Amino acid sequence: MTSRAAKRILGLTASAAFLLHGGARAADEWPQRQPIVMVVPFAPGGASDFVARIIQPALSAELKQTIVIENKAGAAGNIGMDAAARAPADGYTLYLGNVGTIAINPSIFGAQLKVKPLADFIAVQKIIDAADVLVVNKDLPVTTVKEFVAYAAARKGQLNFGTPGAGSQNRLEMEIFMKATGLDMVHVPYKGGAGPAVTDLVGGQTQVMFTTLPSAMQFIKAGRLRALAVTLASRVPDLPNVPTLVESGYPDMMSASWQGVFVPKGTPAPIVAKLSAALQKIMPTEEIRQRLAAGGALVTLSKTPEEFAAYVKAETERWGAVVRERGITAN
């Protein structure tokens, strides 16, 4: 071995040791300042905001620092995602990503998307699975999926279905449903998350939609919307009389609107591990589980950041295939 090669190896070893010990020191000191910002890429009132505000107090107490929620809505969540990805990789910016922004938007927006979620974020911890629900305006004379299919089939092209956006998971779910049933309905995309779309469904501007259950639960319980089926493998405890789509005769209609915590790439691994451990500690607590369940969200944790990263990759491939098959675009 030449002296130059030996010096290079020693230099690389020293650099690795510096990064290792520097990262460990960063984790020991983190978080030492406040606030920690949690970026939510949708407007208040939607499922992401619902989850963020439930976990915020407990995570703040666990980390012993103030956590501030920043709602950065727009462009199907891409504005908030871009802001989070470009933040310093120091553990003081968290991103509450979901299946739409992380796993679907890359296929919908393609080269237009500035952020590449699999490369630009570190997956820290999956935290919840929220059921999506097939829900109709209360004035529609249907109470089951079978009745709705018959009603809509007799009114080809006359019913409107709302979605949180042209390329949202809820849009993809409806596309799969229409393919399975042969229905023809008019798509009405909304901006700003599920809140505005649900509001117009209540008001009768649209007749049906798939939406995250936390966005619709209060209206379902108040009798202002009628839930026909949920998309999880089993029924939701707070809506025991609402069947799954599998029970309703659609075995391929099973999905979850998952959410998880991410940090910008380059965040030291010890900080990632410390944040993951904090989330694993607070999420199973009875108060958080009950509050989330009341809104239709179930605590679903990944064992490690690596397991969550693998799950995100699989979901990206799954929904990308649906986007290509149905020819879905952002417009």
Short mmCIF file of C-alpha atoms in Angstrom, two decimals:
data_model
loop_
_atom_site.label_atom_id
_atom_site.label_comp_id
_atom_site.label_asym_id
_atom_site.label_seq_id
_atom_site.Cartn_x
_atom_site.Cartn_y
_atom_site.Cartn_z
CA MET A 1 0.00 0.00 0.00
CA THR A 2 1.39 3.40 -0.93
CA SER A 3 1.77 6.12 1.65
CA ARG A 4 -0.78 8.19 -0.27
CA ALA A 5 -3.35 5.38 -0.12
CA ALA A 6 -2.70 4.84 3.57
CA LYS A 7 -3.21 8.52 4.28
CA ARG A 8 -6.47 8.47 2.31
CA ILE A 9 -7.79 5.52 4.32
CA LEU A 10 -6.80 7.20 7.58
CA GLY A 11 -8.50 10.38 6.43
CA LEU A 12 -11.73 8.57 5.56
CA THR A 13 -11.66 6.73 8.88
CA ALA A 14 -11.21 9.98 10.75
CA SER A 15 -14.06 11.58 8.80
CA ALA A 16 -16.36 8.67 9.55
CA ALA A 17 -15.47 8.82 13.23
CA PHE A 18 -16.14 12.56 13.25
CA LEU A 19 -19.55 12.10 11.65
CA LEU A 20 -20.42 9.26 14.02
CA HIS A 21 -19.44 11.10 17.16
CA GLY A 22 -20.76 14.39 15.83
CA GLY A 23 -24.12 12.79 15.11
CA ALA A 24 -24.20 11.16 18.54
CA ARG A 25 -23.39 14.48 20.17
CA ALA A 26 -26.15 16.16 18.11
CA ALA A 27 -28.66 13.57 19.36
CA ASP A 28 -27.54 14.03 22.97
CA GLU A 29 -28.07 17.77 22.65
CA TRP A 30 -31.24 17.58 20.55
CA PRO A 31 -33.62 19.18 21.08
CA GLN A 32 -31.98 22.02 22.97
CA ARG A 33 -33.81 24.94 21.36
CA GLN A 34 -37.33 25.70 20.37
CA PRO A 35 -39.58 25.57 18.58
CA ILE A 36 -39.62 22.32 16.64
CA VAL A 37 -41.78 22.94 13.59
CA MET A 38 -44.15 20.25 12.32
CA VAL A 39 -45.13 21.01 8.72
CA VAL A 40 -48.63 19.85 7.78
CA PRO A 41 -49.10 20.17 4.00
CA PHE A 42 -52.85 20.71 4.13
CA ALA A 43 -55.30 23.24 5.50
CA PRO A 44 -56.82 23.02 9.00
CA GLY A 45 -59.81 20.70 9.26
CA GLY A 46 -58.47 17.77 7.26
CA ALA A 47 -57.15 14.41 8.41
CA SER A 48 -53.50 15.48 8.60
CA ASP A 49 -54.29 18.51 10.74
CA PHE A 50 -56.53 16.36 12.95
CA VAL A 51 -53.70 13.92 13.63
CA ALA A 52 -51.04 16.60 14.11
CA ARG A 53 -53.02 18.44 16.77
CA ILE A 54 -53.66 15.25 18.72
CA ILE A 55 -50.02 14.18 18.87
CA GLN A 56 -48.54 17.67 19.29
CA PRO A 57 -48.97 18.06 23.09
CA ALA A 58 -47.68 14.57 23.93
CA LEU A 59 -44.68 14.77 21.60
CA SER A 60 -43.84 18.22 22.92
CA ALA A 61 -43.93 16.91 26.49
CA GLU A 62 -41.81 13.88 25.60
CA LEU A 63 -39.15 15.97 23.85
CA LYS A 64 -39.44 18.78 26.40
CA GLN A 65 -39.66 21.43 23.70
CA THR A 66 -42.43 23.45 22.08
CA ILE A 67 -43.77 22.01 18.83
CA VAL A 68 -45.44 24.45 16.45
CA ILE A 69 -47.74 23.20 13.70
CA GLU A 70 -47.41 25.03 10.39
CA ASN A 71 -50.18 24.41 7.86
CA LYS A 72 -48.65 24.96 4.42
CA ALA A 73 -51.44 23.98 2.04
CA GLY A 74 -51.54 24.06 -1.73
CA ALA A 75 -50.64 22.13 -4.88
CA ALA A 76 -51.91 18.81 -3.52
CA GLY A 77 -49.59 19.11 -0.53
CA ASN A 78 -46.50 19.84 -2.62
CA ILE A 79 -45.95 23.34 -1.23
CA GLY A 80 -45.64 22.09 2.33
CA MET A 81 -43.61 19.08 1.26
CA ASP A 82 -41.15 21.28 -0.63
CA ALA A 83 -40.76 23.63 2.34
CA ALA A 84 -40.06 20.73 4.69
CA ALA A 85 -37.58 19.04 2.35
CA ARG A 86 -35.57 22.26 2.00
CA ALA A 87 -35.42 22.94 5.74
CA PRO A 88 -32.14 22.45 7.65
CA ALA A 89 -31.47 18.81 8.44
CA ASP A 90 -31.07 19.42 12.16
CA GLY A 91 -34.15 17.78 13.67
CA TYR A 92 -36.03 21.04 14.14
CA THR A 93 -38.31 20.56 11.14
CA LEU A 94 -40.63 17.54 11.05
CA TYR A 95 -42.88 16.70 8.13
CA LEU A 96 -46.22 14.95 8.59
CA GLY A 97 -46.39 13.14 5.30
CA ASN A 98 -49.17 10.91 4.05
CA VAL A 99 -49.83 8.42 1.30
CA GLY A 100 -50.84 11.19 -1.10
CA THR A 101 -47.89 13.52 -0.81
CA ILE A 102 -45.22 10.88 -0.34
CA ALA A 103 -46.38 7.87 -2.38
CA ILE A 104 -48.81 9.20 -5.01
CA ASN A 105 -47.65 12.69 -5.98
CA PRO A 106 -44.37 11.49 -7.54
CA SER A 107 -46.35 9.56 -10.19
CA ILE A 108 -48.99 12.25 -10.63
CA PHE A 109 -46.65 15.20 -11.06
CA GLY A 110 -43.57 13.47 -12.46
CA ALA A 111 -40.84 15.87 -13.47
CA GLN A 112 -42.90 18.84 -12.25
CA LEU A 113 -42.39 17.71 -8.66
CA LYS A 114 -39.34 19.42 -7.20
CA VAL A 115 -39.13 17.03 -4.27
CA LYS A 116 -38.32 13.35 -4.66
CA PRO A 117 -39.74 11.97 -1.41
CA LEU A 118 -37.79 8.69 -1.39
CA ALA A 119 -34.52 10.59 -1.80
CA ASP A 120 -35.19 13.92 -0.08
CA PHE A 121 -36.69 12.65 3.20
CA ILE A 122 -35.79 10.17 5.86
CA ALA A 123 -38.76 8.06 6.94
CA VAL A 124 -38.89 8.17 10.75
CA GLN A 125 -42.08 6.49 11.89
CA LYS A 126 -45.43 5.44 10.51
CA ILE A 127 -48.01 6.56 13.06
CA ILE A 128 -51.57 5.92 11.84
CA ASP A 129 -53.81 4.23 9.34
CA ALA A 130 -56.97 6.20 8.69
CA ALA A 131 -59.83 4.45 7.02
CA ASP A 132 -61.17 6.00 3.88
CA VAL A 133 -64.93 5.94 3.62
CA LEU A 134 -67.39 5.89 0.75
CA VAL A 135 -69.86 8.53 1.84
CA VAL A 136 -72.93 10.11 0.24
CA ASN A 137 -75.08 13.17 0.77
CA LYS A 138 -77.81 12.36 3.30
CA ASP A 139 -80.58 13.11 0.78
CA LEU A 140 -79.55 10.34 -1.60
CA PRO A 141 -82.07 7.48 -1.24
CA VAL A 142 -79.44 4.80 -0.67
CA THR A 143 -78.13 3.04 2.44
CA THR A 144 -75.79 0.39 0.99
CA VAL A 145 -73.10 0.16 -1.67
CA LYS A 146 -75.34 -2.09 -3.74
CA GLU A 147 -78.18 0.46 -3.65
CA PHE A 148 -75.80 3.27 -4.57
CA VAL A 149 -74.39 1.38 -7.55
CA ALA A 150 -77.91 0.76 -8.86
CA TYR A 151 -78.91 4.40 -8.25
CA ALA A 152 -75.81 5.78 -10.00
CA ALA A 153 -76.03 3.31 -12.89
CA ALA A 154 -79.51 4.61 -13.65
CA ARG A 155 -78.15 8.18 -13.77
CA LYS A 156 -75.15 7.84 -16.05
CA GLY A 157 -73.04 11.01 -16.02
CA GLN A 158 -75.46 12.85 -13.72
CA LEU A 159 -73.81 12.40 -10.31
CA ASN A 160 -70.81 14.41 -9.15
CA PHE A 161 -68.06 13.00 -6.97
CA GLY A 162 -65.74 15.31 -5.08
CA THR A 163 -62.08 14.72 -4.25
CA PRO A 164 -59.35 16.64 -2.41
CA GLY A 165 -57.50 16.92 -5.73
CA ALA A 166 -57.14 15.52 -9.21
CA GLY A 167 -54.35 13.16 -8.20
CA SER A 168 -55.37 12.36 -4.63
CA GLN A 169 -55.69 8.89 -3.18
CA ASN A 170 -59.45 9.46 -2.88
CA ARG A 171 -59.58 10.16 -6.63
CA LEU A 172 -57.67 6.96 -7.34
CA GLU A 173 -60.00 4.99 -5.08
CA MET A 174 -63.03 6.32 -6.97
CA GLU A 175 -61.40 5.48 -10.30
CA ILE A 176 -60.85 1.89 -9.13
CA PHE A 177 -64.45 1.77 -7.86
CA MET A 178 -65.90 3.11 -11.12
CA LYS A 179 -63.85 0.57 -13.10
CA ALA A 180 -65.15 -2.24 -10.87
CA THR A 181 -68.78 -1.12 -11.13
CA GLY A 182 -68.90 0.38 -14.62
CA LEU A 183 -70.24 3.66 -13.23
CA ASP A 184 -69.87 6.99 -15.02
CA MET A 185 -69.74 10.03 -12.73
CA VAL A 186 -68.38 13.56 -13.01
CA HIS A 187 -65.19 14.39 -11.13
CA VAL A 188 -65.12 17.65 -9.12
CA PRO A 189 -61.62 18.27 -7.69
CA TYR A 190 -61.11 20.63 -4.75
CA LYS A 191 -58.05 22.39 -3.38
CA GLY A 192 -56.86 22.58 0.21
CA GLY A 193 -57.37 19.03 1.39
CA ALA A 194 -60.52 17.07 2.17
CA GLY A 195 -62.23 19.79 4.23
CA PRO A 196 -63.66 21.86 1.34
CA ALA A 197 -64.74 18.76 -0.60
CA VAL A 198 -66.56 17.32 2.43
CA THR A 199 -68.26 20.67 3.07
CA ASP A 200 -69.70 20.73 -0.45
CA LEU A 201 -70.83 17.11 -0.14
CA VAL A 202 -72.76 18.08 2.99
CA GLY A 203 -74.23 21.01 1.08
CA GLY A 204 -75.32 18.87 -1.85
CA GLN A 205 -73.04 20.35 -4.52
CA THR A 206 -71.67 16.83 -4.96
CA GLN A 207 -73.39 13.52 -4.19
CA VAL A 208 -70.64 11.06 -3.28
CA MET A 209 -66.94 10.76 -2.51
CA PHE A 210 -64.22 8.73 -0.95
CA THR A 211 -62.60 10.67 1.85
CA THR A 212 -60.49 10.09 4.92
CA LEU A 213 -62.75 9.13 7.80
CA PRO A 214 -61.37 11.80 10.19
CA SER A 215 -62.51 14.45 7.67
CA ALA A 216 -66.08 13.14 7.62
CA MET A 217 -66.64 11.51 11.01
CA GLN A 218 -68.36 14.45 12.71
CA PHE A 219 -70.82 14.78 9.81
CA ILE A 220 -71.50 11.03 9.75
CA LYS A 221 -72.20 10.95 13.48
CA ALA A 222 -74.43 14.03 13.17
CA GLY A 223 -76.44 12.37 10.39
CA ARG A 224 -75.43 14.98 7.80
CA LEU A 225 -73.59 12.41 5.67
CA ARG A 226 -74.26 8.69 5.20
CA ALA A 227 -71.35 6.25 5.29
CA LEU A 228 -71.77 3.26 2.97
CA ALA A 229 -68.47 1.42 3.48
CA VAL A 230 -64.90 1.78 4.74
CA THR A 231 -61.72 0.73 2.95
CA LEU A 232 -59.87 -1.08 5.74
CA ALA A 233 -59.70 -4.86 6.11
CA SER A 234 -62.02 -4.71 9.13
CA ARG A 235 -64.77 -2.43 10.38
CA VAL A 236 -63.96 0.73 12.29
CA PRO A 237 -64.81 0.39 16.01
CA ASP A 238 -66.56 3.77 16.16
CA LEU A 239 -68.77 2.85 13.18
CA PRO A 240 -69.55 -0.81 13.84
CA ASN A 241 -72.59 -0.88 11.54
CA VAL A 242 -70.69 0.37 8.48
CA PRO A 243 -69.35 -2.58 6.46
CA THR A 244 -66.06 -2.77 4.62
CA LEU A 245 -65.93 -2.63 0.84
CA VAL A 246 -64.63 -6.19 0.93
CA GLU A 247 -67.81 -7.24 2.76
CA SER A 248 -69.80 -5.26 0.19
CA GLY A 249 -68.45 -7.37 -2.64
CA TYR A 250 -65.29 -5.54 -3.71
CA PRO A 251 -62.29 -7.59 -2.53
CA ASP A 252 -59.75 -5.37 -4.30
CA MET A 253 -61.01 -2.18 -2.66
CA MET A 254 -58.82 -2.24 0.44
CA SER A 255 -56.54 0.66 1.32
CA ALA A 256 -55.53 2.96 4.13
CA SER A 257 -54.78 6.66 4.23
CA TRP A 258 -51.60 6.31 6.28
CA GLN A 259 -49.57 9.09 7.81
CA GLY A 260 -46.06 9.21 9.15
CA VAL A 261 -43.31 11.51 10.34
CA PHE A 262 -40.38 12.39 8.08
CA VAL A 263 -37.32 14.63 8.38
CA PRO A 264 -35.11 16.19 5.68
CA LYS A 265 -32.34 14.00 4.28
CA GLY A 266 -29.06 14.49 6.09
CA THR A 267 -30.64 14.57 9.53
CA PRO A 268 -28.21 12.69 11.83
CA ALA A 269 -29.19 9.06 12.38
CA PRO A 270 -29.10 9.36 16.19
CA ILE A 271 -31.70 12.17 15.99
CA VAL A 272 -33.87 10.03 13.73
CA ALA A 273 -33.63 7.16 16.22
CA LYS A 274 -34.44 9.42 19.16
CA LEU A 275 -37.48 10.90 17.39
CA SER A 276 -38.70 7.45 16.35
CA ALA A 277 -38.42 6.23 19.93
CA ALA A 278 -40.37 9.25 21.20
CA LEU A 279 -43.19 8.57 18.73
CA GLN A 280 -43.26 4.87 19.61
CA LYS A 281 -43.62 5.85 23.25
CA ILE A 282 -46.45 8.38 22.94
CA MET A 283 -48.60 6.90 20.17
CA PRO A 284 -49.87 3.80 22.06
CA THR A 285 -50.99 5.83 25.09
CA GLU A 286 -54.67 5.46 25.86
CA GLU A 287 -55.54 9.13 25.41
CA ILE A 288 -54.00 9.38 21.95
CA ARG A 289 -55.43 6.04 20.82
CA GLN A 290 -58.94 6.99 21.94
CA ARG A 291 -58.87 10.47 20.43
CA LEU A 292 -57.61 9.15 17.12
CA ALA A 293 -60.09 6.27 17.10
CA ALA A 294 -62.96 8.71 17.66
CA GLY A 295 -61.99 10.29 14.37
CA GLY A 296 -61.53 7.02 12.51
CA ALA A 297 -57.74 6.73 12.74
CA LEU A 298 -55.92 3.71 14.15
CA VAL A 299 -52.44 3.85 15.69
CA THR A 300 -50.21 1.73 13.43
CA LEU A 301 -46.50 1.91 14.19
CA SER A 302 -43.51 0.73 12.20
CA LYS A 303 -40.91 -1.19 14.19
CA THR A 304 -37.99 0.82 12.86
CA PRO A 305 -37.32 3.73 10.48
CA GLU A 306 -35.95 1.19 8.01
CA GLU A 307 -39.20 -0.79 8.06
CA PHE A 308 -41.17 2.39 7.43
CA ALA A 309 -38.87 3.32 4.54
CA ALA A 310 -39.47 -0.07 2.92
CA TYR A 311 -43.24 0.34 3.35
CA VAL A 312 -43.14 3.80 1.74
CA LYS A 313 -41.24 2.40 -1.24
CA ALA A 314 -43.81 -0.38 -1.70
CA GLU A 315 -46.71 2.08 -1.47
CA THR A 316 -45.07 4.34 -4.04
CA GLU A 317 -44.84 1.43 -6.46
CA ARG A 318 -48.42 0.30 -5.74
CA TRP A 319 -50.11 3.64 -6.35
CA GLY A 320 -47.82 4.49 -9.24
CA ALA A 321 -49.17 1.44 -11.04
CA VAL A 322 -52.76 2.65 -10.53
CA VAL A 323 -51.89 6.14 -11.83
CA ARG A 324 -50.36 4.69 -15.00
CA GLU A 325 -53.18 2.21 -15.59
CA ARG A 326 -55.92 4.84 -15.28
CA GLY A 327 -53.99 7.61 -16.99
CA ILE A 328 -54.44 10.01 -14.07
CA THR A 329 -52.81 13.44 -14.32
CA ALA A 330 -52.58 16.45 -12.04
CA ASN A 331 -55.16 18.33 -14.15
#
